[in-house]
Short mmCIF file of N, CA and C in Angstrom, two decimals:
data_model
loop_
_atom_site.label_atom_id
_atom_site.label_comp_id
_atom_site.label_asym_id
_atom_site.label_seq_id
_atom_site.Cartn_x
_atom_site.Cartn_y
_atom_site.Cartn_z
N MET A 1 62.18 34.88 35.22
CA MET A 1 62.00 34.16 33.99
C MET A 1 62.68 32.80 34.11
N LYS A 2 62.06 31.79 33.58
CA LYS A 2 62.61 30.44 33.63
C LYS A 2 62.99 29.99 32.23
N ALA A 3 64.04 29.18 32.17
CA ALA A 3 64.52 28.65 30.90
C ALA A 3 65.05 27.24 31.11
N ARG A 4 65.03 26.50 30.03
CA ARG A 4 65.59 25.14 30.05
C ARG A 4 66.60 25.03 28.92
N VAL A 5 67.75 24.45 29.24
CA VAL A 5 68.79 24.19 28.25
C VAL A 5 68.96 22.68 28.16
N ILE A 6 68.89 22.16 26.94
CA ILE A 6 69.09 20.73 26.70
C ILE A 6 70.39 20.59 25.91
N VAL A 7 71.32 19.81 26.45
CA VAL A 7 72.62 19.60 25.83
C VAL A 7 72.71 18.14 25.41
N THR A 8 73.05 17.92 24.14
CA THR A 8 73.17 16.55 23.62
C THR A 8 74.46 16.42 22.82
N LEU A 9 74.93 15.21 22.72
CA LEU A 9 76.13 14.95 21.91
C LEU A 9 75.78 15.13 20.43
N LYS A 10 76.74 15.67 19.67
CA LYS A 10 76.54 15.83 18.24
C LYS A 10 76.48 14.46 17.57
N THR A 11 75.78 14.41 16.46
CA THR A 11 75.71 13.18 15.66
C THR A 11 77.12 12.77 15.27
N GLY A 12 77.41 11.50 15.43
CA GLY A 12 78.73 10.98 15.09
C GLY A 12 79.69 10.89 16.26
N VAL A 13 79.37 11.56 17.37
CA VAL A 13 80.21 11.48 18.56
C VAL A 13 79.82 10.22 19.33
N LEU A 14 80.79 9.39 19.64
CA LEU A 14 80.51 8.16 20.38
C LEU A 14 79.94 8.49 21.76
N ASP A 15 79.00 7.66 22.19
CA ASP A 15 78.32 7.88 23.47
C ASP A 15 78.40 6.60 24.30
N PRO A 16 79.54 6.35 24.97
CA PRO A 16 79.68 5.11 25.74
C PRO A 16 78.67 5.01 26.88
N GLN A 17 78.31 6.13 27.49
CA GLN A 17 77.32 6.08 28.57
C GLN A 17 75.95 5.67 28.01
N GLY A 18 75.60 6.21 26.85
CA GLY A 18 74.35 5.81 26.20
C GLY A 18 74.34 4.34 25.85
N GLN A 19 75.49 3.84 25.38
CA GLN A 19 75.59 2.42 25.05
C GLN A 19 75.46 1.56 26.30
N ALA A 20 76.04 2.00 27.41
CA ALA A 20 75.92 1.25 28.67
C ALA A 20 74.48 1.22 29.14
N ILE A 21 73.78 2.33 29.02
CA ILE A 21 72.37 2.39 29.41
C ILE A 21 71.55 1.47 28.52
N GLU A 22 71.82 1.50 27.23
CA GLU A 22 71.12 0.63 26.29
C GLU A 22 71.30 -0.84 26.67
N GLY A 23 72.54 -1.24 26.97
CA GLY A 23 72.80 -2.62 27.37
C GLY A 23 72.12 -2.98 28.67
N SER A 24 72.09 -2.06 29.61
CA SER A 24 71.42 -2.32 30.89
C SER A 24 69.92 -2.46 30.72
N LEU A 25 69.34 -1.62 29.87
CA LEU A 25 67.90 -1.73 29.61
C LEU A 25 67.56 -3.09 29.00
N GLU A 26 68.41 -3.52 28.06
CA GLU A 26 68.19 -4.84 27.46
C GLU A 26 68.30 -5.94 28.52
N GLY A 27 69.29 -5.80 29.40
CA GLY A 27 69.47 -6.78 30.48
C GLY A 27 68.30 -6.82 31.44
N LEU A 28 67.59 -5.71 31.55
CA LEU A 28 66.41 -5.65 32.42
C LEU A 28 65.13 -6.08 31.71
N GLY A 29 65.27 -6.51 30.45
CA GLY A 29 64.13 -7.03 29.73
C GLY A 29 63.44 -6.02 28.81
N PHE A 30 64.00 -4.84 28.64
CA PHE A 30 63.43 -3.85 27.73
C PHE A 30 64.07 -4.02 26.37
N SER A 31 63.57 -4.99 25.61
CA SER A 31 64.23 -5.38 24.36
C SER A 31 63.89 -4.47 23.18
N GLY A 32 62.93 -3.59 23.30
CA GLY A 32 62.53 -2.75 22.18
C GLY A 32 63.36 -1.50 21.99
N VAL A 33 64.33 -1.25 22.85
CA VAL A 33 65.14 -0.04 22.75
C VAL A 33 66.26 -0.27 21.72
N GLN A 34 66.26 0.53 20.66
CA GLN A 34 67.26 0.35 19.60
C GLN A 34 68.50 1.20 19.81
N SER A 35 68.35 2.35 20.47
CA SER A 35 69.49 3.24 20.66
C SER A 35 69.22 4.19 21.82
N VAL A 36 70.27 4.54 22.56
CA VAL A 36 70.17 5.50 23.65
C VAL A 36 71.30 6.51 23.49
N ARG A 37 70.96 7.79 23.58
CA ARG A 37 71.94 8.87 23.61
C ARG A 37 71.67 9.65 24.89
N GLN A 38 72.65 9.84 25.72
CA GLN A 38 72.45 10.57 26.97
C GLN A 38 72.80 12.03 26.77
N GLY A 39 72.23 12.87 27.63
CA GLY A 39 72.48 14.30 27.55
C GLY A 39 72.33 14.94 28.92
N LYS A 40 72.23 16.26 28.92
CA LYS A 40 72.09 17.01 30.17
C LYS A 40 70.95 18.01 30.01
N VAL A 41 70.28 18.30 31.13
CA VAL A 41 69.23 19.32 31.15
C VAL A 41 69.56 20.30 32.27
N PHE A 42 69.52 21.59 31.95
CA PHE A 42 69.72 22.64 32.94
C PHE A 42 68.45 23.48 33.01
N ASP A 43 67.87 23.61 34.19
CA ASP A 43 66.74 24.50 34.41
C ASP A 43 67.27 25.75 35.12
N LEU A 44 67.04 26.89 34.51
CA LEU A 44 67.58 28.15 35.02
C LEU A 44 66.45 29.10 35.40
N GLU A 45 66.66 29.85 36.46
CA GLU A 45 65.78 30.95 36.82
C GLU A 45 66.60 32.22 36.71
N LEU A 46 66.10 33.17 35.93
CA LEU A 46 66.83 34.39 35.66
C LEU A 46 66.05 35.61 36.14
N SER A 47 66.77 36.68 36.44
CA SER A 47 66.11 37.92 36.83
C SER A 47 65.67 38.73 35.61
N ALA A 48 66.08 38.32 34.43
CA ALA A 48 65.73 39.04 33.19
C ALA A 48 64.22 39.03 32.96
N THR A 49 63.73 40.06 32.28
CA THR A 49 62.30 40.14 31.96
C THR A 49 62.06 40.09 30.45
N ASP A 50 63.11 40.31 29.66
CA ASP A 50 62.98 40.29 28.21
C ASP A 50 63.44 38.93 27.68
N PRO A 51 62.55 38.16 27.06
CA PRO A 51 62.92 36.81 26.60
C PRO A 51 64.05 36.80 25.57
N VAL A 52 64.12 37.81 24.72
CA VAL A 52 65.16 37.84 23.69
C VAL A 52 66.53 38.02 24.32
N SER A 53 66.65 38.97 25.23
CA SER A 53 67.96 39.18 25.88
C SER A 53 68.30 38.01 26.80
N ALA A 54 67.30 37.41 27.42
CA ALA A 54 67.55 36.24 28.27
C ALA A 54 68.11 35.09 27.45
N LYS A 55 67.51 34.85 26.28
CA LYS A 55 67.99 33.76 25.43
C LYS A 55 69.42 34.03 24.96
N THR A 56 69.71 35.28 24.62
CA THR A 56 71.07 35.64 24.21
C THR A 56 72.07 35.38 25.33
N GLU A 57 71.70 35.77 26.54
CA GLU A 57 72.57 35.56 27.70
C GLU A 57 72.79 34.07 27.96
N ILE A 58 71.74 33.29 27.86
CA ILE A 58 71.86 31.84 28.09
C ILE A 58 72.73 31.20 27.02
N GLU A 59 72.60 31.64 25.78
CA GLU A 59 73.45 31.11 24.72
C GLU A 59 74.93 31.41 25.01
N ARG A 60 75.22 32.57 25.57
CA ARG A 60 76.59 32.88 25.98
C ARG A 60 77.05 31.94 27.09
N MET A 61 76.14 31.63 28.02
CA MET A 61 76.46 30.67 29.10
C MET A 61 76.80 29.30 28.52
N CYS A 62 76.02 28.89 27.52
CA CYS A 62 76.26 27.59 26.89
C CYS A 62 77.61 27.57 26.19
N GLU A 63 77.92 28.63 25.48
CA GLU A 63 79.19 28.70 24.75
C GLU A 63 80.39 28.70 25.69
N LYS A 64 80.23 29.28 26.88
CA LYS A 64 81.36 29.41 27.81
C LYS A 64 81.46 28.27 28.83
N LEU A 65 80.31 27.65 29.20
CA LEU A 65 80.36 26.69 30.30
C LEU A 65 79.45 25.48 30.14
N LEU A 66 78.19 25.69 29.82
CA LEU A 66 77.21 24.61 29.93
C LEU A 66 77.37 23.52 28.88
N ALA A 67 77.94 23.85 27.72
CA ALA A 67 78.11 22.86 26.66
C ALA A 67 79.54 22.91 26.13
N ASN A 68 80.06 21.74 25.79
CA ASN A 68 81.33 21.66 25.08
C ASN A 68 80.97 21.68 23.59
N THR A 69 81.01 22.84 22.98
CA THR A 69 80.49 23.00 21.63
C THR A 69 81.29 22.26 20.56
N VAL A 70 82.42 21.69 20.93
CA VAL A 70 83.17 20.87 19.99
C VAL A 70 82.42 19.55 19.75
N ILE A 71 81.84 19.00 20.81
CA ILE A 71 81.18 17.69 20.70
C ILE A 71 79.70 17.71 21.09
N GLU A 72 79.18 18.85 21.55
CA GLU A 72 77.79 18.91 22.01
C GLU A 72 77.01 20.02 21.32
N ASN A 73 75.72 19.76 21.11
CA ASN A 73 74.76 20.76 20.67
C ASN A 73 73.94 21.18 21.88
N TYR A 74 73.32 22.34 21.79
CA TYR A 74 72.43 22.76 22.86
C TYR A 74 71.20 23.46 22.28
N ALA A 75 70.12 23.40 23.03
CA ALA A 75 68.88 24.08 22.66
C ALA A 75 68.39 24.83 23.88
N VAL A 76 67.95 26.08 23.66
CA VAL A 76 67.46 26.93 24.74
C VAL A 76 65.96 27.11 24.56
N GLU A 77 65.23 26.89 25.65
CA GLU A 77 63.79 27.09 25.64
C GLU A 77 63.43 28.06 26.77
N ILE A 78 62.79 29.17 26.43
CA ILE A 78 62.30 30.08 27.45
C ILE A 78 60.94 29.55 27.89
N ILE A 79 60.80 29.26 29.20
CA ILE A 79 59.59 28.65 29.71
C ILE A 79 58.59 29.71 30.17
N GLY A 80 59.06 30.78 30.73
CA GLY A 80 58.13 31.83 31.16
C GLY A 80 58.74 32.73 32.18
#
């Protein structure tokens, strides 16, 4: 089974890397970008066959390692 985890900074948390990317894009001539927030994507392959238990297990992974839940949100998508 495959899954994707998307981790993003919570609203209100400063994102200096996103701001640096935004400034660089403007410097490269991409003037239409109003805001950039950076995040992380994890693609996982699991031996699980039940999507519900797989999602529960991945959420535990996020809580313990993949996301800093104080400043980050995460979303789990079971791909197949």
